[in-house]
Amino acid sequence: MALSLYYFNLRAKGEVLQMVLEYAAVTYKLEEVDISKWSTMNKDWIPKGHTGRTQLPVLKLQDGTIMPESLDIAKYIWGLNPSLSVNDVEKADYLFKIQDNSSTPFGDGYNSFGIIDPILNFFDRKTSLTKLGPYFKGLPKALIYLNQELGEGPYFGGSSPHYGDFAIFHLLDNIYQFDKGSTIDGLGEKAATLRKFYGLISELPAIKTYLQNRAKAGSGKVGSPGSIIHEFEFPYNSEDVKEALNCA
């Protein structure tokens, strides 16, 4: 029996785990949960995570055990492929969780970096537009820091990626939905290695195939109803988005 990953139809933390699964060549089944029914559905089958909260994603193991917590799931998946390793587990864990870290060298990890997930996937369009300008105004600081963390690269994991790389790539990819990379391009050499990193991850065969086959933006198959990704195939072409970014 294959593993089963339970998550909403969002490009958020569950997508990171899908990329890890694909890269690790682990067979799995995606069990998509309708986010509009989450508040009323029975959650007794979902174990609480480290925070004591009941939330997704969770992974159903082959013996039926339900595993919560994205980082724990990512590390479990990574360990299923004996050809994969992590030279610096502490750094990989840190990068995977950086969007949830309240204290980073570039500020609050969520508000400075991770909030791009709900801006794209969850908040209604009006709310997202009010948050875009302030977010992109502060974003360069986070991107410059990540470029420094990459060192010579090409990956955060060194010569090959680890699970933390996919968490960073995912957030960069959501950022690209709004600016087509103009923010990172505008930083020039200050983000040159990070720009190259984004291109390298997107061209990894397993990731390239995943990106091509995932639910398309604007199809109504991804994002909460009323969210930007739910409504727009190319958010960066929206006049409202362009106006919001001009205020950054």
Short mmCIF file of N, CA and C in Angstrom, two decimals, residues 19-202:
data_model
loop_
_atom_site.label_atom_id
_atom_site.label_comp_id
_atom_site.label_asym_id
_atom_site.label_seq_id
_atom_site.Cartn_x
_atom_site.Cartn_y
_atom_site.Cartn_z
N MET A 19 6.79 17.79 -3.62
CA MET A 19 8.07 17.91 -4.31
C MET A 19 9.10 16.98 -3.70
N VAL A 20 9.11 16.89 -2.37
CA VAL A 20 10.04 15.98 -1.70
C VAL A 20 9.75 14.54 -2.10
N LEU A 21 8.48 14.17 -2.12
CA LEU A 21 8.08 12.82 -2.54
C LEU A 21 8.51 12.53 -3.97
N GLU A 22 8.29 13.50 -4.85
CA GLU A 22 8.64 13.31 -6.25
C GLU A 22 10.15 13.18 -6.42
N TYR A 23 10.90 14.05 -5.78
CA TYR A 23 12.36 14.01 -5.91
C TYR A 23 12.93 12.72 -5.33
N ALA A 24 12.34 12.28 -4.22
CA ALA A 24 12.81 11.05 -3.57
C ALA A 24 12.32 9.79 -4.28
N ALA A 25 11.48 9.97 -5.30
CA ALA A 25 10.93 8.85 -6.08
C ALA A 25 10.17 7.87 -5.19
N VAL A 26 9.38 8.42 -4.28
CA VAL A 26 8.56 7.62 -3.38
C VAL A 26 7.13 7.61 -3.89
N THR A 27 6.57 6.43 -4.04
CA THR A 27 5.20 6.29 -4.53
C THR A 27 4.22 6.76 -3.46
N TYR A 28 3.24 7.56 -3.86
CA TYR A 28 2.27 8.08 -2.90
C TYR A 28 0.96 8.39 -3.63
N LYS A 29 -0.06 8.57 -2.81
CA LYS A 29 -1.36 8.99 -3.32
C LYS A 29 -1.73 10.29 -2.63
N LEU A 30 -2.14 11.28 -3.42
CA LEU A 30 -2.58 12.55 -2.85
C LEU A 30 -4.06 12.49 -2.53
N GLU A 31 -4.40 12.69 -1.28
CA GLU A 31 -5.79 12.74 -0.84
C GLU A 31 -6.13 14.21 -0.59
N GLU A 32 -6.79 14.81 -1.55
CA GLU A 32 -7.06 16.24 -1.47
C GLU A 32 -8.27 16.51 -0.59
N VAL A 33 -8.11 17.43 0.35
CA VAL A 33 -9.17 17.79 1.29
C VAL A 33 -9.75 19.13 0.86
N ASP A 34 -11.05 19.20 0.75
CA ASP A 34 -11.73 20.44 0.37
C ASP A 34 -11.63 21.43 1.53
N ILE A 35 -10.91 22.52 1.30
CA ILE A 35 -10.67 23.47 2.39
C ILE A 35 -11.96 24.13 2.87
N SER A 36 -12.95 24.22 2.00
CA SER A 36 -14.21 24.85 2.40
C SER A 36 -14.99 24.00 3.40
N LYS A 37 -14.63 22.71 3.51
CA LYS A 37 -15.32 21.80 4.43
C LYS A 37 -14.50 21.51 5.69
N TRP A 38 -13.30 22.08 5.76
CA TRP A 38 -12.38 21.77 6.85
C TRP A 38 -12.97 22.10 8.22
N SER A 39 -13.64 23.22 8.33
CA SER A 39 -14.12 23.67 9.65
C SER A 39 -15.19 22.76 10.22
N THR A 40 -15.89 22.02 9.37
CA THR A 40 -16.99 21.18 9.84
C THR A 40 -16.69 19.68 9.77
N MET A 41 -15.57 19.31 9.16
CA MET A 41 -15.31 17.88 8.98
C MET A 41 -14.81 17.25 10.28
N ASN A 42 -14.99 15.95 10.41
CA ASN A 42 -14.51 15.20 11.56
C ASN A 42 -12.99 15.10 11.49
N LYS A 43 -12.32 15.55 12.54
CA LYS A 43 -10.85 15.54 12.56
C LYS A 43 -10.30 14.59 13.61
N ASP A 44 -11.14 13.73 14.15
CA ASP A 44 -10.70 12.83 15.22
C ASP A 44 -9.57 11.89 14.77
N TRP A 45 -9.48 11.65 13.47
CA TRP A 45 -8.48 10.72 12.94
C TRP A 45 -7.10 11.37 12.78
N ILE A 46 -7.04 12.70 12.95
CA ILE A 46 -5.80 13.43 12.74
C ILE A 46 -5.11 13.67 14.09
N PRO A 47 -3.92 13.15 14.31
CA PRO A 47 -3.23 13.39 15.58
C PRO A 47 -2.74 14.83 15.67
N LYS A 48 -2.67 15.35 16.87
CA LYS A 48 -2.17 16.70 17.08
C LYS A 48 -0.66 16.75 16.85
N GLY A 49 -0.20 17.88 16.32
CA GLY A 49 1.22 18.07 16.08
C GLY A 49 1.93 18.58 17.31
N HIS A 50 3.15 19.03 17.14
CA HIS A 50 3.97 19.50 18.27
C HIS A 50 3.35 20.71 18.96
N THR A 51 2.58 21.49 18.23
CA THR A 51 1.96 22.69 18.80
C THR A 51 0.66 22.37 19.52
N GLY A 52 0.21 21.14 19.42
CA GLY A 52 -1.05 20.76 20.03
C GLY A 52 -2.25 21.03 19.13
N ARG A 53 -1.97 21.47 17.91
CA ARG A 53 -3.05 21.80 16.97
C ARG A 53 -3.31 20.63 16.02
N THR A 54 -4.56 20.51 15.58
CA THR A 54 -4.94 19.53 14.57
C THR A 54 -4.93 20.22 13.22
N GLN A 55 -4.02 19.82 12.34
CA GLN A 55 -3.89 20.52 11.07
C GLN A 55 -3.32 19.59 10.01
N LEU A 56 -3.38 20.05 8.78
CA LEU A 56 -2.80 19.35 7.64
C LEU A 56 -1.57 20.12 7.19
N PRO A 57 -0.63 19.42 6.51
CA PRO A 57 -0.71 18.07 5.98
C PRO A 57 -0.43 16.99 7.03
N VAL A 58 -0.91 15.79 6.70
CA VAL A 58 -0.52 14.58 7.42
C VAL A 58 -0.22 13.50 6.39
N LEU A 59 0.58 12.55 6.81
CA LEU A 59 0.95 11.44 5.94
C LEU A 59 0.47 10.13 6.55
N LYS A 60 -0.27 9.36 5.77
CA LYS A 60 -0.71 8.03 6.21
C LYS A 60 0.33 7.02 5.77
N LEU A 61 0.93 6.35 6.75
CA LEU A 61 1.98 5.38 6.46
C LEU A 61 1.38 4.05 6.02
N GLN A 62 2.24 3.16 5.58
CA GLN A 62 1.77 1.88 5.04
C GLN A 62 1.07 1.02 6.08
N ASP A 63 1.40 1.23 7.36
CA ASP A 63 0.74 0.45 8.41
C ASP A 63 -0.52 1.14 8.94
N GLY A 64 -0.89 2.26 8.31
CA GLY A 64 -2.09 2.98 8.71
C GLY A 64 -1.86 4.10 9.70
N THR A 65 -0.64 4.20 10.23
CA THR A 65 -0.31 5.28 11.17
C THR A 65 -0.41 6.63 10.47
N ILE A 66 -0.94 7.63 11.18
CA ILE A 66 -1.04 8.98 10.63
C ILE A 66 0.07 9.83 11.24
N MET A 67 0.91 10.38 10.40
CA MET A 67 2.04 11.22 10.85
C MET A 67 1.72 12.69 10.59
N PRO A 68 1.72 13.52 11.64
CA PRO A 68 1.54 14.96 11.46
C PRO A 68 2.89 15.67 11.34
N GLU A 69 2.85 16.99 11.18
CA GLU A 69 4.03 17.86 11.17
C GLU A 69 4.83 17.74 9.87
N SER A 70 4.86 18.84 9.12
CA SER A 70 5.50 18.86 7.80
C SER A 70 6.97 18.46 7.85
N LEU A 71 7.72 19.01 8.81
CA LEU A 71 9.15 18.68 8.87
C LEU A 71 9.37 17.21 9.16
N ASP A 72 8.62 16.65 10.10
CA ASP A 72 8.75 15.23 10.42
C ASP A 72 8.43 14.38 9.19
N ILE A 73 7.41 14.79 8.45
CA ILE A 73 7.02 14.05 7.25
C ILE A 73 8.13 14.12 6.21
N ALA A 74 8.67 15.32 5.99
CA ALA A 74 9.73 15.50 4.99
C ALA A 74 10.95 14.62 5.32
N LYS A 75 11.33 14.59 6.59
CA LYS A 75 12.50 13.81 7.00
C LYS A 75 12.23 12.31 6.87
N TYR A 76 11.00 11.91 7.16
CA TYR A 76 10.63 10.50 7.00
C TYR A 76 10.73 10.09 5.53
N ILE A 77 10.16 10.92 4.66
CA ILE A 77 10.20 10.63 3.22
C ILE A 77 11.65 10.54 2.74
N TRP A 78 12.46 11.51 3.17
CA TRP A 78 13.87 11.54 2.75
C TRP A 78 14.58 10.25 3.12
N GLY A 79 14.25 9.73 4.28
CA GLY A 79 14.90 8.52 4.76
C GLY A 79 14.47 7.26 4.03
N LEU A 80 13.41 7.34 3.24
CA LEU A 80 12.94 6.18 2.49
C LEU A 80 13.80 5.88 1.27
N ASN A 81 14.56 6.88 0.83
CA ASN A 81 15.42 6.69 -0.33
C ASN A 81 16.87 6.63 0.14
N PRO A 82 17.49 5.45 0.13
CA PRO A 82 18.85 5.30 0.67
C PRO A 82 19.91 6.08 -0.09
N SER A 83 19.59 6.56 -1.29
CA SER A 83 20.57 7.31 -2.07
C SER A 83 20.62 8.78 -1.66
N LEU A 84 19.67 9.21 -0.81
CA LEU A 84 19.62 10.61 -0.40
C LEU A 84 20.25 10.77 0.99
N SER A 85 20.93 11.89 1.16
CA SER A 85 21.55 12.17 2.45
C SER A 85 21.45 13.66 2.74
N VAL A 86 21.79 14.04 3.96
CA VAL A 86 21.81 15.44 4.37
C VAL A 86 23.11 15.67 5.15
N ASN A 87 23.95 16.57 4.65
CA ASN A 87 25.22 16.83 5.32
C ASN A 87 25.05 17.60 6.62
N ASP A 88 24.09 18.53 6.63
CA ASP A 88 23.88 19.38 7.80
C ASP A 88 22.39 19.36 8.13
N VAL A 89 21.98 18.44 8.98
CA VAL A 89 20.57 18.26 9.32
C VAL A 89 20.01 19.51 10.00
N GLU A 90 20.81 20.12 10.88
CA GLU A 90 20.34 21.31 11.59
C GLU A 90 20.00 22.43 10.61
N LYS A 91 20.83 22.64 9.61
CA LYS A 91 20.59 23.68 8.62
C LYS A 91 19.39 23.34 7.74
N ALA A 92 19.27 22.07 7.36
CA ALA A 92 18.14 21.64 6.53
C ALA A 92 16.83 21.86 7.28
N ASP A 93 16.81 21.51 8.57
CA ASP A 93 15.61 21.71 9.39
C ASP A 93 15.29 23.19 9.52
N TYR A 94 16.32 24.00 9.75
CA TYR A 94 16.15 25.45 9.91
C TYR A 94 15.54 26.06 8.66
N LEU A 95 16.04 25.70 7.50
CA LEU A 95 15.53 26.27 6.26
C LEU A 95 14.10 25.79 5.98
N PHE A 96 13.83 24.55 6.31
CA PHE A 96 12.48 24.03 6.08
C PHE A 96 11.46 24.79 6.92
N LYS A 97 11.86 25.21 8.12
CA LYS A 97 10.95 25.87 9.05
C LYS A 97 11.11 27.39 9.08
N ILE A 98 11.94 27.95 8.23
CA ILE A 98 12.27 29.37 8.36
C ILE A 98 11.04 30.25 8.20
N GLN A 99 10.06 29.82 7.42
CA GLN A 99 8.87 30.62 7.23
C GLN A 99 7.98 30.66 8.48
N ASP A 100 8.24 29.78 9.42
CA ASP A 100 7.47 29.75 10.66
C ASP A 100 8.27 30.31 11.84
N ASN A 101 9.50 30.70 11.58
CA ASN A 101 10.40 31.17 12.64
C ASN A 101 10.10 32.63 12.93
N SER A 102 9.76 32.94 14.17
CA SER A 102 9.39 34.31 14.52
C SER A 102 10.60 35.24 14.59
N SER A 103 11.79 34.67 14.63
CA SER A 103 13.00 35.49 14.72
C SER A 103 14.05 34.97 13.74
N THR A 104 14.28 35.72 12.67
CA THR A 104 15.31 35.39 11.69
C THR A 104 16.17 36.64 11.46
N PRO A 105 17.30 36.51 10.80
CA PRO A 105 18.12 37.69 10.51
C PRO A 105 17.42 38.73 9.65
N PHE A 106 16.33 38.34 8.96
CA PHE A 106 15.60 39.31 8.14
C PHE A 106 14.25 39.69 8.74
N GLY A 107 14.02 39.30 10.00
CA GLY A 107 12.77 39.65 10.67
C GLY A 107 11.91 38.43 10.93
N ASP A 108 10.65 38.66 11.20
CA ASP A 108 9.71 37.58 11.42
C ASP A 108 9.57 36.74 10.15
N GLY A 109 9.86 35.44 10.26
CA GLY A 109 9.88 34.58 9.08
C GLY A 109 8.56 34.49 8.36
N TYR A 110 7.48 34.50 9.12
CA TYR A 110 6.16 34.39 8.49
C TYR A 110 5.80 35.67 7.74
N ASN A 111 5.84 36.79 8.43
CA ASN A 111 5.43 38.05 7.81
C ASN A 111 6.41 38.55 6.75
N SER A 112 7.67 38.18 6.88
CA SER A 112 8.68 38.63 5.93
C SER A 112 8.84 37.72 4.72
N PHE A 113 8.37 36.47 4.84
CA PHE A 113 8.62 35.49 3.78
C PHE A 113 7.45 34.53 3.57
N GLY A 114 7.04 33.83 4.63
CA GLY A 114 6.07 32.75 4.48
C GLY A 114 4.65 33.16 4.17
N ILE A 115 4.29 34.42 4.48
CA ILE A 115 2.90 34.84 4.29
C ILE A 115 2.50 34.88 2.82
N ILE A 116 3.48 34.72 1.92
CA ILE A 116 3.15 34.66 0.50
C ILE A 116 2.22 33.49 0.20
N ASP A 117 2.30 32.42 1.00
CA ASP A 117 1.40 31.27 0.79
C ASP A 117 -0.07 31.68 0.91
N PRO A 118 -0.52 32.23 2.05
CA PRO A 118 -1.93 32.63 2.12
C PRO A 118 -2.27 33.82 1.22
N ILE A 119 -1.31 34.70 0.94
CA ILE A 119 -1.59 35.81 0.02
C ILE A 119 -2.00 35.26 -1.34
N LEU A 120 -1.33 34.23 -1.79
CA LEU A 120 -1.64 33.63 -3.09
C LEU A 120 -2.83 32.68 -3.03
N ASN A 121 -2.91 31.88 -1.95
CA ASN A 121 -3.82 30.73 -1.92
C ASN A 121 -5.08 30.87 -1.09
N PHE A 122 -5.02 31.70 -0.05
CA PHE A 122 -6.07 31.61 0.97
C PHE A 122 -6.88 32.88 1.17
N PHE A 123 -6.20 34.01 1.37
CA PHE A 123 -6.91 35.25 1.61
C PHE A 123 -7.78 35.60 0.40
N ASP A 124 -8.89 36.31 0.66
CA ASP A 124 -9.66 36.81 -0.47
C ASP A 124 -8.84 37.85 -1.22
N ARG A 125 -9.23 38.11 -2.44
CA ARG A 125 -8.45 38.98 -3.32
C ARG A 125 -8.20 40.35 -2.71
N LYS A 126 -9.21 40.96 -2.12
CA LYS A 126 -9.06 42.30 -1.56
C LYS A 126 -8.03 42.31 -0.44
N THR A 127 -8.10 41.33 0.44
CA THR A 127 -7.15 41.25 1.55
C THR A 127 -5.73 41.05 1.04
N SER A 128 -5.57 40.15 0.06
CA SER A 128 -4.25 39.88 -0.49
C SER A 128 -3.64 41.13 -1.12
N LEU A 129 -4.44 41.89 -1.82
CA LEU A 129 -3.92 43.08 -2.50
C LEU A 129 -3.40 44.11 -1.49
N THR A 130 -4.04 44.19 -0.34
CA THR A 130 -3.58 45.15 0.68
C THR A 130 -2.26 44.70 1.31
N LYS A 131 -1.97 43.39 1.25
CA LYS A 131 -0.76 42.86 1.87
C LYS A 131 0.42 42.79 0.90
N LEU A 132 0.15 42.82 -0.40
CA LEU A 132 1.22 42.63 -1.38
C LEU A 132 2.28 43.72 -1.32
N GLY A 133 1.86 44.99 -1.28
CA GLY A 133 2.81 46.09 -1.27
C GLY A 133 3.79 46.01 -0.12
N PRO A 134 3.30 45.93 1.13
CA PRO A 134 4.21 45.82 2.29
C PRO A 134 5.10 44.58 2.23
N TYR A 135 4.55 43.48 1.74
CA TYR A 135 5.34 42.24 1.65
C TYR A 135 6.52 42.41 0.70
N PHE A 136 6.24 42.89 -0.50
CA PHE A 136 7.30 43.01 -1.49
C PHE A 136 8.29 44.13 -1.14
N LYS A 137 7.84 45.09 -0.38
CA LYS A 137 8.75 46.15 0.05
C LYS A 137 9.84 45.59 0.97
N GLY A 138 9.46 44.65 1.83
CA GLY A 138 10.43 44.07 2.76
C GLY A 138 11.12 42.82 2.25
N LEU A 139 10.66 42.28 1.12
CA LEU A 139 11.16 41.00 0.61
C LEU A 139 12.65 40.99 0.28
N PRO A 140 13.22 42.04 -0.30
CA PRO A 140 14.65 41.99 -0.65
C PRO A 140 15.56 41.58 0.50
N LYS A 141 15.25 42.00 1.70
CA LYS A 141 16.08 41.65 2.85
C LYS A 141 16.14 40.14 3.04
N ALA A 142 14.99 39.47 2.88
CA ALA A 142 14.94 38.01 3.02
C ALA A 142 15.70 37.34 1.88
N LEU A 143 15.54 37.84 0.67
CA LEU A 143 16.19 37.24 -0.49
C LEU A 143 17.71 37.38 -0.41
N ILE A 144 18.17 38.52 0.02
CA ILE A 144 19.62 38.74 0.16
C ILE A 144 20.20 37.81 1.23
N TYR A 145 19.47 37.64 2.33
CA TYR A 145 19.92 36.73 3.38
C TYR A 145 20.01 35.30 2.84
N LEU A 146 18.99 34.86 2.13
CA LEU A 146 19.00 33.50 1.60
C LEU A 146 20.11 33.30 0.59
N ASN A 147 20.40 34.32 -0.19
CA ASN A 147 21.51 34.24 -1.14
C ASN A 147 22.82 34.04 -0.39
N GLN A 148 22.98 34.73 0.74
CA GLN A 148 24.18 34.56 1.56
C GLN A 148 24.26 33.16 2.15
N GLU A 149 23.10 32.63 2.57
CA GLU A 149 23.06 31.28 3.13
C GLU A 149 23.45 30.22 2.10
N LEU A 150 23.17 30.49 0.84
CA LEU A 150 23.51 29.56 -0.23
C LEU A 150 25.02 29.42 -0.40
N GLY A 151 25.74 30.47 -0.06
CA GLY A 151 27.18 30.44 -0.28
C GLY A 151 27.48 30.28 -1.76
N GLU A 152 28.34 29.32 -2.07
CA GLU A 152 28.67 29.04 -3.47
C GLU A 152 27.64 28.15 -4.13
N GLY A 153 26.71 27.60 -3.33
CA GLY A 153 25.65 26.77 -3.90
C GLY A 153 26.19 25.46 -4.43
N PRO A 154 25.56 24.91 -5.48
CA PRO A 154 24.39 25.51 -6.12
C PRO A 154 23.09 25.36 -5.32
N TYR A 155 23.13 24.45 -4.31
CA TYR A 155 21.96 24.22 -3.48
C TYR A 155 22.30 24.54 -2.03
N PHE A 156 21.27 24.71 -1.22
CA PHE A 156 21.50 24.89 0.21
C PHE A 156 22.13 23.63 0.79
N GLY A 157 21.84 22.50 0.18
CA GLY A 157 22.42 21.23 0.60
C GLY A 157 23.81 20.98 0.05
N GLY A 158 24.36 21.93 -0.69
CA GLY A 158 25.68 21.76 -1.28
C GLY A 158 25.59 21.35 -2.74
N SER A 159 26.17 20.22 -3.08
CA SER A 159 26.18 19.76 -4.47
C SER A 159 24.85 19.15 -4.90
N SER A 160 24.00 18.82 -3.93
CA SER A 160 22.67 18.28 -4.22
C SER A 160 21.67 18.84 -3.21
N PRO A 161 20.40 18.92 -3.58
CA PRO A 161 19.41 19.51 -2.67
C PRO A 161 19.03 18.58 -1.53
N HIS A 162 18.54 19.19 -0.44
CA HIS A 162 17.91 18.43 0.63
C HIS A 162 16.48 18.95 0.79
N TYR A 163 15.74 18.41 1.75
CA TYR A 163 14.33 18.78 1.88
C TYR A 163 14.13 20.27 2.16
N GLY A 164 15.11 20.91 2.80
CA GLY A 164 15.01 22.34 3.04
C GLY A 164 15.02 23.15 1.76
N ASP A 165 15.75 22.68 0.76
CA ASP A 165 15.80 23.36 -0.53
C ASP A 165 14.41 23.49 -1.15
N PHE A 166 13.61 22.46 -1.02
CA PHE A 166 12.30 22.47 -1.65
C PHE A 166 11.33 23.41 -0.94
N ALA A 167 11.53 23.60 0.36
CA ALA A 167 10.71 24.56 1.09
C ALA A 167 11.00 25.98 0.61
N ILE A 168 12.28 26.31 0.40
CA ILE A 168 12.65 27.63 -0.10
C ILE A 168 12.20 27.80 -1.54
N PHE A 169 12.41 26.80 -2.36
CA PHE A 169 12.00 26.89 -3.77
C PHE A 169 10.50 27.14 -3.89
N HIS A 170 9.73 26.42 -3.10
CA HIS A 170 8.27 26.57 -3.14
C HIS A 170 7.85 28.01 -2.89
N LEU A 171 8.43 28.64 -1.87
CA LEU A 171 8.07 30.02 -1.56
C LEU A 171 8.52 30.97 -2.66
N LEU A 172 9.71 30.74 -3.21
CA LEU A 172 10.17 31.56 -4.33
C LEU A 172 9.22 31.42 -5.51
N ASP A 173 8.74 30.21 -5.74
CA ASP A 173 7.84 29.98 -6.86
C ASP A 173 6.52 30.72 -6.67
N ASN A 174 6.02 30.77 -5.45
CA ASN A 174 4.81 31.54 -5.19
C ASN A 174 5.06 33.04 -5.37
N ILE A 175 6.24 33.49 -5.00
CA ILE A 175 6.60 34.89 -5.23
C ILE A 175 6.62 35.20 -6.73
N TYR A 176 7.17 34.27 -7.50
CA TYR A 176 7.26 34.45 -8.96
C TYR A 176 5.88 34.57 -9.60
N GLN A 177 4.85 34.02 -8.97
CA GLN A 177 3.50 34.12 -9.53
C GLN A 177 3.02 35.57 -9.57
N PHE A 178 3.63 36.41 -8.73
CA PHE A 178 3.24 37.82 -8.66
C PHE A 178 4.16 38.75 -9.45
N ASP A 179 5.46 38.41 -9.48
CA ASP A 179 6.40 39.39 -10.08
C ASP A 179 7.25 38.83 -11.21
N LYS A 180 7.06 37.54 -11.56
CA LYS A 180 7.82 36.89 -12.63
C LYS A 180 9.33 36.97 -12.39
N GLY A 181 9.72 37.13 -11.14
CA GLY A 181 11.14 37.15 -10.80
C GLY A 181 11.76 38.53 -10.82
N SER A 182 10.95 39.57 -10.99
CA SER A 182 11.52 40.92 -11.11
C SER A 182 12.19 41.39 -9.82
N THR A 183 11.68 40.95 -8.67
CA THR A 183 12.29 41.37 -7.40
C THR A 183 13.68 40.79 -7.25
N ILE A 184 13.80 39.51 -7.49
CA ILE A 184 15.11 38.87 -7.35
C ILE A 184 16.06 39.35 -8.45
N ASP A 185 15.55 39.57 -9.65
CA ASP A 185 16.38 40.08 -10.74
C ASP A 185 16.90 41.48 -10.42
N GLY A 186 16.05 42.28 -9.79
CA GLY A 186 16.43 43.65 -9.47
C GLY A 186 17.53 43.76 -8.43
N LEU A 187 17.80 42.67 -7.72
CA LEU A 187 18.85 42.68 -6.71
C LEU A 187 20.23 42.38 -7.30
N GLY A 188 20.26 42.03 -8.57
CA GLY A 188 21.54 41.81 -9.25
C GLY A 188 22.39 40.76 -8.58
N GLU A 189 23.66 41.09 -8.35
CA GLU A 189 24.60 40.15 -7.76
C GLU A 189 24.25 39.78 -6.32
N LYS A 190 23.46 40.62 -5.66
CA LYS A 190 23.08 40.33 -4.28
C LYS A 190 22.19 39.09 -4.17
N ALA A 191 21.59 38.67 -5.29
CA ALA A 191 20.74 37.48 -5.28
C ALA A 191 21.06 36.57 -6.46
N ALA A 192 22.25 36.68 -7.02
CA ALA A 192 22.61 35.93 -8.23
C ALA A 192 22.59 34.43 -8.00
N THR A 193 23.11 33.96 -6.87
CA THR A 193 23.15 32.53 -6.60
C THR A 193 21.75 31.99 -6.33
N LEU A 194 20.93 32.80 -5.67
CA LEU A 194 19.54 32.40 -5.39
C LEU A 194 18.75 32.31 -6.69
N ARG A 195 18.98 33.23 -7.61
CA ARG A 195 18.32 33.19 -8.91
C ARG A 195 18.68 31.91 -9.67
N LYS A 196 19.96 31.57 -9.63
CA LYS A 196 20.41 30.34 -10.28
C LYS A 196 19.81 29.12 -9.61
N PHE A 197 19.75 29.15 -8.28
CA PHE A 197 19.15 28.06 -7.50
C PHE A 197 17.71 27.79 -7.95
N TYR A 198 16.93 28.85 -8.10
CA TYR A 198 15.53 28.70 -8.52
C TYR A 198 15.46 27.99 -9.87
N GLY A 199 16.30 28.39 -10.79
CA GLY A 199 16.29 27.76 -12.10
C GLY A 199 16.72 26.31 -12.06
N LEU A 200 17.72 25.99 -11.24
CA LEU A 200 18.20 24.62 -11.14
C LEU A 200 17.14 23.68 -10.56
N ILE A 201 16.48 24.11 -9.49
CA ILE A 201 15.45 23.27 -8.88
C ILE A 201 14.30 23.05 -9.87
N SER A 202 13.89 24.10 -10.56
CA SER A 202 12.75 23.98 -11.48
C SER A 202 13.05 23.06 -12.65
#
